[in-house]
Amino acid sequence: MKTIIEPFRIKMVEPIKLTTREEREQLIEKAHFNPFLLAAEDVIIDLLTDSGTSAMSAEAWGAMMRGDESYAGARSWYRFRDTVKSIFGFEQVIPTHQGRAAEHILFGVLVQPGMIVPNNTHFDTTRANVEYNGGEALDLPCAEAADLDSDYPFKGNMDTAALEKVVAEHGREKIPLIMLTITNNSGGGQPVSMANIREVSRIAHEAGIPFYIDACRFAENAHFIKRREPGYADKPTIEIARETFSYADGCTMSAKKDAFANIGGFLCTNDAELAHRERNILILTEGFPTYGGLAGRDLDAIAIGLCEILDEHYLDYRLDSTKYVVNHLVDAGIPVIAPAGGHAVYLDAGRFLPHIEALHYPGQALAVELFIEGGIRGVEIGSVMFGLDPHTGDEQASRLELLRLAIPRRVYTQSHMDYVLEAIGLVWERRESIRGIRIVEAPQFLRHFTAKFARL
Ligand SMILES: *Cc1c(COP(=O)(O)O)cnc(C)c1O
């Protein structure tokens, strides 16, 4: 059968409030042209993020009822820890309330002012946590990532030649760790190959530098490897995930992504002494080491989600349904990052609105128009998110101007996606009349969350 079906049935629903175009014009103006400032109720299709927005299964809801809320050593903790160990393989597991808390602890322990953290592409909270500790967050995407149309299968890869140069120049005194983000979220949700993971691991270890994985979408990345990398077609995806982590010294994870949970995360390492220091901060900022910032029931939901996410029928559906949207856009001649990544569709706002210069924020302008057209909420990944140097206060154009439409897991059906495609098509038809945006006020760190904008 060629038809892709959602491999689940719906047994609980949430109504969507439908709004008119006139209402949406007013709503976005009241929200200062920042989709983050809209009330969720006023959004028809919410593609702001795939983070914490997944639909949990009957199994996971059932497991929540078993949650053990003992302060220390709860049964939920052991179920969580054993599941994490069985997939990720690290000796030390530290639960946190979400991914950025893991980053905050890791970089707080390892990064000192003047240090450099190379990554294929830092996610926004990862970059902010490196910079907050005085470090330089250095992005080293592979050259193929710059060509948004090429069908190179692993555009999430790190430029390993560039990494070798940086390592040779600065060494382990200035490089406290090297990170790979799988899949490469800010770089278009593109996967990283096992060959690249292995090579980054080799470079790191030859220089005596710890190698960490930002594991948020590890299952999608493993399934891309199965589909695209020679030699992996017949390997179970869970084995590919295990191999991935076997090359690393630790990882940070947001359970709000590839664990189907609404909250949660963890930090792993094989270094017991480092874990000891990390737990001391954990107790100060998150909670006791057997629950971190989470309730026992959250730990149980994550344990179930981590197993479900590796179901290959689910992953086939996940990758195919994202591809469905991207392929329709490509066929319509609408600029989008291709081939499709796992969790999101990235409209290329730079080419969608070529008459709007980077510091008039074409991605933000497109976000506003798509909300007005169809009540669809996406997020700019461009010069609003990355254009400000928080230390110098200088603004410069981001490498890419994108509008990310992230797809929550198991939440929307194909007809919702057809509606999204129609709305994008309508904005595309009137693109020449769309104007740029300016910032009215914004904070220094992570400004896209709370900035206020006006139309030019
Ligand atoms: C979401 C995400 C994070 C941060 O996780 P939170 O749970 O949102 O704090 C870090 N890295 C990547 C790649 C992410 O997608």
Short mmCIF file of C-alpha atoms and ligand atoms in Angstrom, two decimals:
data_model
loop_
_atom_site.label_atom_id
_atom_site.label_comp_id
_atom_site.label_asym_id
_atom_site.label_seq_id
_atom_site.Cartn_x
_atom_site.Cartn_y
_atom_site.Cartn_z
CA MET A 1 0.00 0.00 0.00
CA LYS A 2 1.26 3.47 -0.91
CA THR A 3 -1.06 5.48 1.34
CA ILE A 4 0.64 6.58 4.55
CA ILE A 5 -1.65 6.18 7.52
CA GLU A 6 -1.26 7.43 11.06
CA PRO A 7 -0.39 4.19 12.91
CA PHE A 8 -2.68 4.96 15.83
CA ARG A 9 -6.35 5.61 16.55
CA ILE A 10 -7.66 8.68 18.32
CA LYS A 11 -9.46 8.08 21.56
CA MET A 12 -9.45 11.51 23.14
CA VAL A 13 -9.83 14.81 21.32
CA GLU A 14 -9.31 18.51 21.92
CA PRO A 15 -11.55 20.92 19.99
CA ILE A 16 -9.89 23.58 17.81
CA LYS A 17 -11.39 27.06 17.94
CA LEU A 18 -11.78 28.44 14.42
CA THR A 19 -11.22 32.17 13.85
CA THR A 20 -11.81 34.53 10.94
CA ARG A 21 -9.11 36.34 9.04
CA GLU A 22 -10.27 39.69 10.51
CA GLU A 23 -9.99 38.29 14.03
CA ARG A 24 -6.51 37.00 13.30
CA GLU A 25 -5.37 40.40 11.96
CA GLN A 26 -6.31 41.88 15.34
CA LEU A 27 -4.92 39.00 17.39
CA ILE A 28 -1.44 39.19 15.84
CA GLU A 29 -1.33 42.96 16.20
CA LYS A 30 -2.24 42.66 19.89
CA ALA A 31 0.53 40.04 20.21
CA HIS A 32 3.03 42.63 18.86
CA PHE A 33 3.54 40.51 15.71
CA ASN A 34 5.25 37.86 17.82
CA PRO A 35 3.53 34.44 17.58
CA PHE A 36 5.02 33.50 20.98
CA LEU A 37 2.78 36.17 22.53
CA LEU A 38 -0.47 34.73 21.09
CA ALA A 39 -2.83 32.77 23.31
CA ALA A 40 -2.69 29.13 22.16
CA GLU A 41 -6.48 29.08 22.06
CA ASP A 42 -6.37 31.59 19.21
CA VAL A 43 -4.18 29.34 17.05
CA ILE A 44 -5.81 26.86 14.64
CA ILE A 45 -2.79 24.68 13.77
CA ASP A 46 0.02 25.15 16.27
CA LEU A 47 3.38 24.39 14.66
CA LEU A 48 5.39 26.60 17.01
CA THR A 49 7.27 23.62 18.32
CA ASP A 50 7.30 19.85 18.54
CA SER A 51 8.58 20.28 22.09
CA GLY A 52 6.31 18.97 24.83
CA THR A 53 3.36 19.03 22.43
CA SER A 54 3.23 15.33 21.58
CA ALA A 55 0.17 13.16 22.16
CA MET A 56 0.94 10.55 24.80
CA SER A 57 -0.31 6.99 24.39
CA ALA A 58 -2.81 5.09 26.51
CA GLU A 59 0.23 3.15 27.82
CA ALA A 60 2.00 6.33 28.93
CA TRP A 61 -1.11 7.72 30.61
CA GLY A 62 -1.54 4.37 32.32
CA ALA A 63 2.08 4.47 33.50
CA MET A 64 1.49 7.91 35.01
CA MET A 65 -1.03 6.36 37.37
CA ARG A 66 1.74 4.05 38.60
CA GLY A 67 4.02 7.03 39.29
CA ASP A 68 5.76 6.68 42.64
CA GLU A 69 6.05 10.10 44.26
CA SER A 70 8.52 9.08 46.99
CA TYR A 71 11.12 11.79 47.44
CA ALA A 72 14.14 9.51 47.15
CA GLY A 73 14.64 6.22 45.34
CA ALA A 74 11.12 6.01 43.93
CA ARG A 75 10.21 3.02 41.75
CA SER A 76 9.56 5.50 38.93
CA TRP A 77 13.21 6.57 39.12
CA TYR A 78 14.50 3.03 38.65
CA ARG A 79 12.17 2.42 35.71
CA PHE A 80 13.33 5.69 34.15
CA ARG A 81 17.04 5.13 34.83
CA ASP A 82 17.01 1.54 33.55
CA THR A 83 15.22 2.53 30.33
CA VAL A 84 17.63 5.40 29.68
CA LYS A 85 20.61 3.12 30.33
CA SER A 86 19.26 0.38 28.08
CA ILE A 87 19.03 2.76 25.09
CA PHE A 88 21.71 5.39 25.71
CA GLY A 89 24.19 3.14 27.49
CA PHE A 90 25.78 5.78 29.74
CA GLU A 91 26.66 4.90 33.33
CA GLN A 92 25.45 8.10 35.00
CA VAL A 93 21.90 9.37 34.46
CA ILE A 94 20.79 12.72 35.87
CA PRO A 95 17.11 13.67 35.46
CA THR A 96 16.26 17.33 34.79
CA HIS A 97 13.05 19.23 34.21
CA GLN A 98 13.92 19.78 30.56
CA GLY A 99 16.81 19.82 28.11
CA ARG A 100 18.09 23.31 28.89
CA ALA A 101 18.46 22.42 32.56
CA ALA A 102 20.79 19.61 31.50
CA GLU A 103 22.71 22.12 29.36
CA HIS A 104 22.84 24.64 32.17
CA ILE A 105 24.37 22.10 34.52
CA LEU A 106 26.78 20.62 31.96
CA PHE A 107 28.14 23.95 30.71
CA GLY A 108 28.13 25.41 34.22
CA VAL A 109 30.56 22.67 35.22
CA LEU A 110 32.68 22.52 32.05
CA VAL A 111 32.71 25.95 30.37
CA GLN A 112 34.82 28.86 31.56
CA PRO A 113 35.14 32.33 30.02
CA GLY A 114 37.14 32.29 26.79
CA MET A 115 36.47 28.62 26.05
CA ILE A 116 35.05 27.35 22.76
CA VAL A 117 32.32 24.75 22.27
CA PRO A 118 32.12 23.43 18.69
CA ASN A 119 28.78 21.97 17.56
CA ASN A 120 27.38 21.14 14.12
CA THR A 121 24.80 23.85 14.89
CA HIS A 122 23.87 25.01 18.38
CA PHE A 123 20.21 25.04 19.26
CA ASP A 124 19.16 28.41 20.70
CA THR A 125 19.11 27.37 24.38
CA THR A 126 22.39 25.49 23.93
CA ARG A 127 24.06 28.55 22.44
CA ALA A 128 22.62 30.78 25.19
CA ASN A 129 23.89 28.47 27.93
CA VAL A 130 27.40 28.36 26.46
CA GLU A 131 27.44 32.15 26.11
CA TYR A 132 25.97 32.67 29.57
CA ASN A 133 29.03 30.89 30.97
CA GLY A 134 31.35 33.13 28.95
CA GLY A 135 32.09 30.56 26.25
CA GLU A 136 31.99 30.87 22.48
CA ALA A 137 29.37 28.69 20.78
CA LEU A 138 31.02 27.78 17.48
CA ASP A 139 28.83 26.37 14.69
CA LEU A 140 30.59 24.11 12.19
CA PRO A 141 27.90 22.90 9.76
CA CYS A 142 29.05 20.88 6.76
CA ALA A 143 29.37 22.72 3.45
CA GLU A 144 26.45 20.77 1.94
CA ALA A 145 24.09 22.38 4.48
CA ALA A 146 24.44 25.73 2.73
CA ASP A 147 22.76 24.43 -0.44
CA LEU A 148 19.13 24.29 0.63
CA ASP A 149 18.05 22.38 -2.48
CA SER A 150 20.70 19.68 -2.76
CA ASP A 151 19.49 16.21 -1.91
CA TYR A 152 22.61 15.39 0.12
CA PRO A 153 21.28 12.84 2.64
CA PHE A 154 23.10 14.08 5.77
CA LYS A 155 23.06 17.87 5.72
CA GLY A 156 23.11 17.85 9.52
CA ASN A 157 26.75 16.70 9.53
CA MET A 158 29.56 18.64 11.13
CA ASP A 159 32.39 19.99 8.96
CA THR A 160 35.06 17.66 10.36
CA ALA A 161 37.93 19.33 8.47
CA ALA A 162 37.00 22.64 10.13
CA LEU A 163 36.71 20.85 13.48
CA GLU A 164 40.21 19.39 13.13
CA LYS A 165 41.59 22.89 12.49
CA VAL A 166 39.84 24.36 15.53
CA VAL A 167 41.03 21.47 17.70
CA ALA A 168 44.63 21.79 16.41
CA GLU A 169 44.60 25.51 17.10
CA HIS A 170 42.98 25.55 20.55
CA GLY A 171 43.37 22.06 22.01
CA ARG A 172 41.66 20.63 25.03
CA GLU A 173 42.67 23.53 27.30
CA LYS A 174 40.24 25.80 25.45
CA ILE A 175 37.75 23.22 24.19
CA PRO A 176 35.97 21.64 27.17
CA LEU A 177 33.73 19.46 24.97
CA ILE A 178 32.63 18.92 21.39
CA MET A 179 28.92 18.49 20.68
CA LEU A 180 26.82 17.06 17.88
CA THR A 181 23.12 17.90 17.69
CA ILE A 182 21.08 15.02 16.25
CA THR A 183 19.07 15.78 14.26
CA ASN A 184 20.43 19.25 13.54
CA ASN A 185 17.44 21.32 14.67
CA SER A 186 18.58 24.85 13.87
CA GLY A 187 20.26 23.57 10.71
CA GLY A 188 16.95 22.47 9.20
CA GLY A 189 16.18 19.29 11.17
CA GLN A 190 18.63 17.44 8.95
CA PRO A 191 20.18 14.16 10.08
CA VAL A 192 23.80 13.40 10.97
CA SER A 193 25.35 10.24 9.53
CA MET A 194 26.96 7.51 11.60
CA ALA A 195 30.17 8.10 9.64
CA ASN A 196 30.16 11.73 10.78
CA ILE A 197 29.38 10.78 14.39
CA ARG A 198 32.28 8.32 14.32
CA GLU A 199 34.66 10.89 12.80
CA VAL A 200 33.76 13.64 15.29
CA SER A 201 34.22 11.11 18.09
CA ARG A 202 37.66 10.17 16.74
CA ILE A 203 38.80 13.79 16.46
CA ALA A 204 37.57 14.57 19.97
CA HIS A 205 39.13 11.53 21.57
CA GLU A 206 42.50 11.87 19.83
CA ALA A 207 42.70 15.34 21.37
CA GLY A 208 41.47 14.11 24.78
CA ILE A 209 38.26 16.17 24.54
CA PRO A 210 34.92 14.75 25.74
CA PHE A 211 32.34 14.21 23.00
CA TYR A 212 28.68 14.88 23.81
CA ILE A 213 25.51 14.37 21.84
CA ASP A 214 22.52 16.71 22.01
CA ALA A 215 20.16 13.76 21.72
CA CYS A 216 16.74 15.46 21.47
CA ARG A 217 15.76 13.70 18.23
CA PHE A 218 17.94 10.63 18.48
CA ALA A 219 15.26 8.23 17.24
CA GLU A 220 14.47 10.25 14.11
CA ASN A 221 18.22 10.53 13.44
CA ALA A 222 18.70 6.77 13.88
CA HIS A 223 15.84 6.05 11.49
CA PHE A 224 17.29 8.40 8.88
CA ILE A 225 20.56 6.47 9.16
CA LYS A 226 18.63 3.25 8.61
CA ARG A 227 16.99 4.70 5.51
CA ARG A 228 19.89 6.62 4.00
CA GLU A 229 23.27 5.29 5.13
CA PRO A 230 24.76 2.26 3.37
CA GLY A 231 25.02 -0.76 5.66
CA TYR A 232 22.20 0.14 8.05
CA ALA A 233 19.05 -0.84 6.13
CA ASP A 234 18.70 -4.17 7.92
CA LYS A 235 19.69 -3.01 11.38
CA PRO A 236 16.93 -2.40 13.94
CA THR A 237 16.64 1.34 14.65
CA ILE A 238 17.20 0.76 18.37
CA GLU A 239 20.58 -0.83 17.56
CA ILE A 240 21.49 2.19 15.45
CA ALA A 241 20.58 4.44 18.39
CA ARG A 242 22.76 2.35 20.70
CA GLU A 243 25.68 2.50 18.27
CA THR A 244 25.28 6.29 18.05
CA PHE A 245 25.72 6.75 21.79
CA SER A 246 28.52 4.19 22.00
CA TYR A 247 30.84 6.77 20.40
CA ALA A 248 30.02 9.52 22.94
CA ASP A 249 31.03 10.33 26.50
CA GLY A 250 27.66 11.77 27.42
CA CYS A 251 24.52 13.45 26.19
CA THR A 252 21.92 16.07 26.97
CA MET A 253 18.32 15.20 26.22
CA SER A 254 14.96 16.91 26.14
CA ALA A 255 12.26 14.31 26.81
CA LYS A 256 9.83 16.82 25.28
CA LYS A 257 11.06 15.73 21.86
CA ASP A 258 11.84 12.06 21.16
CA ALA A 259 10.26 10.72 24.34
CA PHE A 260 6.67 11.91 23.71
CA ALA A 261 6.61 13.56 27.14
CA ASN A 262 5.13 16.95 27.94
CA ILE A 263 8.04 17.78 30.25
CA GLY A 264 11.40 16.31 31.22
CA GLY A 265 14.98 15.79 30.21
CA PHE A 266 18.24 14.28 31.36
CA LEU A 267 22.00 14.54 31.34
CA CYS A 268 24.22 11.50 30.95
CA THR A 269 27.92 10.85 31.31
CA ASN A 270 30.34 7.99 31.86
CA ASP A 271 32.48 10.18 34.15
CA ALA A 272 31.53 9.46 37.77
CA GLU A 273 33.53 12.37 39.18
CA LEU A 274 31.91 14.82 36.77
CA ALA A 275 28.46 13.39 37.57
CA HIS A 276 29.16 14.00 41.25
CA ARG A 277 29.79 17.70 40.59
CA GLU A 278 26.75 17.88 38.33
CA ARG A 279 24.51 16.33 40.98
CA ASN A 280 25.63 18.96 43.47
CA ILE A 281 24.29 21.65 41.15
CA LEU A 282 21.23 19.52 40.40
CA ILE A 283 20.28 19.47 44.07
CA LEU A 284 20.63 23.23 44.22
CA THR A 285 18.61 24.03 41.09
CA GLU A 286 16.45 21.02 40.14
CA GLY A 287 15.94 18.55 42.96
CA PHE A 288 17.15 15.32 44.53
CA PRO A 289 19.17 13.14 42.10
CA THR A 290 16.45 10.49 41.77
CA TYR A 291 13.82 12.88 40.48
CA GLY A 292 15.62 16.00 39.20
CA GLY A 293 12.96 18.55 38.39
CA LEU A 294 10.28 15.96 37.72
CA ALA A 295 7.36 14.19 39.36
CA GLY A 296 7.55 10.41 39.61
CA ARG A 297 4.73 10.14 37.08
CA ASP A 298 6.75 12.17 34.57
CA LEU A 299 9.66 9.75 34.93
CA ASP A 300 7.28 6.88 34.15
CA ALA A 301 5.80 8.63 31.11
CA ILE A 302 9.31 9.25 29.76
CA ALA A 303 10.31 5.61 30.28
CA ILE A 304 7.33 4.51 28.16
CA GLY A 305 7.86 7.24 25.56
CA LEU A 306 11.52 6.33 25.02
CA CYS A 307 10.47 2.81 24.07
CA GLU A 308 7.52 3.87 21.89
CA ILE A 309 9.57 6.40 19.95
CA LEU A 310 11.78 3.60 18.61
CA ASP A 311 8.81 1.75 17.08
CA GLU A 312 9.75 1.56 13.41
CA HIS A 313 6.17 1.85 12.16
CA TYR A 314 5.84 5.08 14.09
CA LEU A 315 9.18 6.35 12.71
CA ASP A 316 8.23 5.41 9.14
CA TYR A 317 5.01 7.40 9.53
CA ARG A 318 6.84 10.28 11.19
CA LEU A 319 9.47 10.70 8.46
CA ASP A 320 6.99 10.04 5.63
CA SER A 321 4.40 12.52 6.89
CA THR A 322 6.98 15.31 7.11
CA LYS A 323 8.21 14.37 3.64
CA TYR A 324 4.61 14.56 2.38
CA VAL A 325 4.44 18.26 3.26
CA VAL A 326 7.92 19.09 1.94
CA ASN A 327 7.36 17.26 -1.36
CA HIS A 328 4.12 19.15 -1.99
CA LEU A 329 5.92 22.45 -1.38
CA VAL A 330 8.79 21.49 -3.68
CA ASP A 331 6.29 20.51 -6.40
CA ALA A 332 4.59 23.92 -6.04
CA GLY A 333 7.94 25.69 -6.43
CA ILE A 334 7.79 27.10 -2.89
CA PRO A 335 11.27 27.50 -1.33
CA VAL A 336 11.76 24.99 1.47
CA ILE A 337 14.71 23.07 2.89
CA ALA A 338 14.92 19.75 1.08
CA PRO A 339 15.17 16.86 1.51
CA ALA A 340 12.67 16.73 4.38
CA GLY A 341 14.04 16.59 7.90
CA GLY A 342 12.28 14.70 10.67
CA HIS A 343 10.34 17.00 12.92
CA ALA A 344 9.71 20.15 10.95
CA VAL A 345 9.26 21.87 7.64
CA TYR A 346 11.56 24.85 7.12
CA LEU A 347 10.29 27.44 4.67
CA ASP A 348 13.16 29.42 3.19
CA ALA A 349 11.89 32.90 4.02
CA GLY A 350 14.97 34.49 2.47
CA ARG A 351 13.90 33.24 -0.96
CA PHE A 352 10.15 33.35 -0.26
CA LEU A 353 10.42 37.11 0.41
CA PRO A 354 13.60 38.16 -1.43
CA HIS A 355 12.55 41.81 -1.43
CA ILE A 356 12.80 41.95 2.40
CA GLU A 357 16.35 42.40 3.68
CA ALA A 358 17.64 40.18 6.51
CA LEU A 359 17.42 42.81 9.26
CA HIS A 360 13.82 43.47 8.29
CA TYR A 361 13.26 39.85 9.30
CA PRO A 362 11.65 37.99 6.39
CA GLY A 363 11.12 34.90 8.58
CA GLN A 364 9.17 36.93 11.13
CA ALA A 365 7.14 38.60 8.37
CA LEU A 366 6.26 35.18 6.94
CA ALA A 367 5.27 33.91 10.40
CA VAL A 368 2.87 36.83 10.76
CA GLU A 369 1.32 36.29 7.31
CA LEU A 370 0.84 32.56 7.77
CA PHE A 371 -0.99 33.23 11.02
CA ILE A 372 -3.24 35.77 9.34
CA GLU A 373 -3.88 33.46 6.39
CA GLY A 374 -4.68 30.25 8.23
CA GLY A 375 -4.23 30.68 11.97
CA ILE A 376 -1.02 28.67 11.68
CA ARG A 377 1.75 29.39 14.16
CA GLY A 378 5.41 28.81 13.27
CA VAL A 379 8.69 30.23 14.54
CA GLU A 380 11.31 32.35 12.83
CA ILE A 381 14.80 30.84 12.77
CA GLY A 382 16.90 33.62 11.37
CA SER A 383 18.11 37.07 12.24
CA VAL A 384 15.57 37.57 15.04
CA MET A 385 16.73 34.39 16.76
CA PHE A 386 20.44 34.54 15.92
CA GLY A 387 21.22 38.04 14.65
CA LEU A 388 22.21 39.68 17.94
CA ASP A 389 25.62 39.23 19.54
CA PRO A 390 24.69 39.35 23.23
CA HIS A 391 28.14 40.58 24.29
CA THR A 392 28.78 43.32 21.76
CA GLY A 393 25.12 44.17 21.11
CA ASP A 394 25.91 44.15 17.36
CA GLU A 395 23.36 42.88 14.89
CA GLN A 396 24.27 40.96 11.79
CA ALA A 397 22.30 38.84 9.36
CA SER A 398 21.92 35.17 10.23
CA ARG A 399 23.25 32.58 7.74
CA LEU A 400 19.69 31.49 6.96
CA GLU A 401 16.28 33.16 7.18
CA LEU A 402 13.81 30.38 7.90
CA LEU A 403 10.28 29.88 9.14
CA ARG A 404 10.11 26.60 11.00
CA LEU A 405 6.83 24.71 11.09
CA ALA A 406 7.44 22.03 13.69
CA ILE A 407 5.09 19.07 13.66
CA PRO A 408 3.93 17.81 17.06
CA ARG A 409 4.13 14.02 17.32
CA ARG A 410 0.89 12.09 16.75
CA VAL A 411 -1.22 15.28 17.07
CA TYR A 412 -2.31 16.41 13.59
CA THR A 413 -3.71 14.34 10.73
CA GLN A 414 -3.05 14.52 7.02
CA SER A 415 -6.05 16.79 6.45
CA HIS A 416 -4.56 19.28 8.90
CA MET A 417 -1.39 19.20 6.81
CA ASP A 418 -3.39 19.71 3.60
CA TYR A 419 -4.90 22.81 5.22
CA VAL A 420 -1.39 24.06 6.09
CA LEU A 421 -0.27 23.50 2.49
CA GLU A 422 -3.25 25.48 1.17
CA ALA A 423 -2.51 28.40 3.51
CA ILE A 424 1.18 28.50 2.53
CA GLY A 425 0.11 28.48 -1.14
CA LEU A 426 -2.17 31.47 -0.58
CA VAL A 427 0.60 33.46 1.15
CA TRP A 428 2.95 32.51 -1.70
CA GLU A 429 0.51 34.00 -4.24
CA ARG A 430 0.51 37.38 -2.47
CA ARG A 431 4.18 37.36 -1.40
CA GLU A 432 5.18 40.48 -3.31
CA SER A 433 2.89 42.69 -1.23
CA ILE A 434 4.33 41.52 2.12
CA ARG A 435 6.39 44.08 4.03
CA GLY A 436 9.27 43.71 6.50
CA ILE A 437 9.21 43.96 10.29
CA ARG A 438 11.18 45.96 12.84
CA ILE A 439 11.93 45.31 16.51
CA VAL A 440 10.28 47.69 18.97
CA GLU A 441 11.81 46.19 22.10
CA ALA A 442 13.74 43.02 22.93
CA PRO A 443 15.89 41.51 25.71
CA GLN A 444 19.55 40.54 25.20
CA PHE A 445 19.29 36.75 25.54
CA LEU A 446 16.81 34.57 23.63
CA ARG A 447 15.08 37.70 22.41
CA HIS A 448 12.72 35.95 19.98
CA PHE A 449 10.58 34.65 22.86
CA THR A 450 9.47 38.05 24.14
CA ALA A 451 10.45 40.67 21.55
CA LYS A 452 7.80 43.14 20.39
CA PHE A 453 7.64 43.99 16.71
CA ALA A 454 5.93 46.42 14.35
CA ARG A 455 5.36 46.30 10.61
CA LEU A 456 7.53 48.57 8.50
C1 LIG B 1 14.50 21.55 22.49
C2 LIG B 1 15.95 21.42 22.34
C3 LIG B 1 16.81 21.70 23.39
C4 LIG B 1 16.34 22.22 24.74
O1 LIG B 1 15.40 21.39 25.35
P1 LIG B 1 14.23 22.00 26.27
O2 LIG B 1 13.55 20.78 26.81
O3 LIG B 1 13.35 22.81 25.38
O4 LIG B 1 14.85 22.82 27.32
C5 LIG B 1 18.15 21.52 23.17
N1 LIG B 1 18.63 21.12 21.99
C6 LIG B 1 17.83 20.86 20.94
C7 LIG B 1 18.40 20.40 19.64
C8 LIG B 1 16.46 21.00 21.07
O5 LIG B 1 15.67 20.74 20.03
#
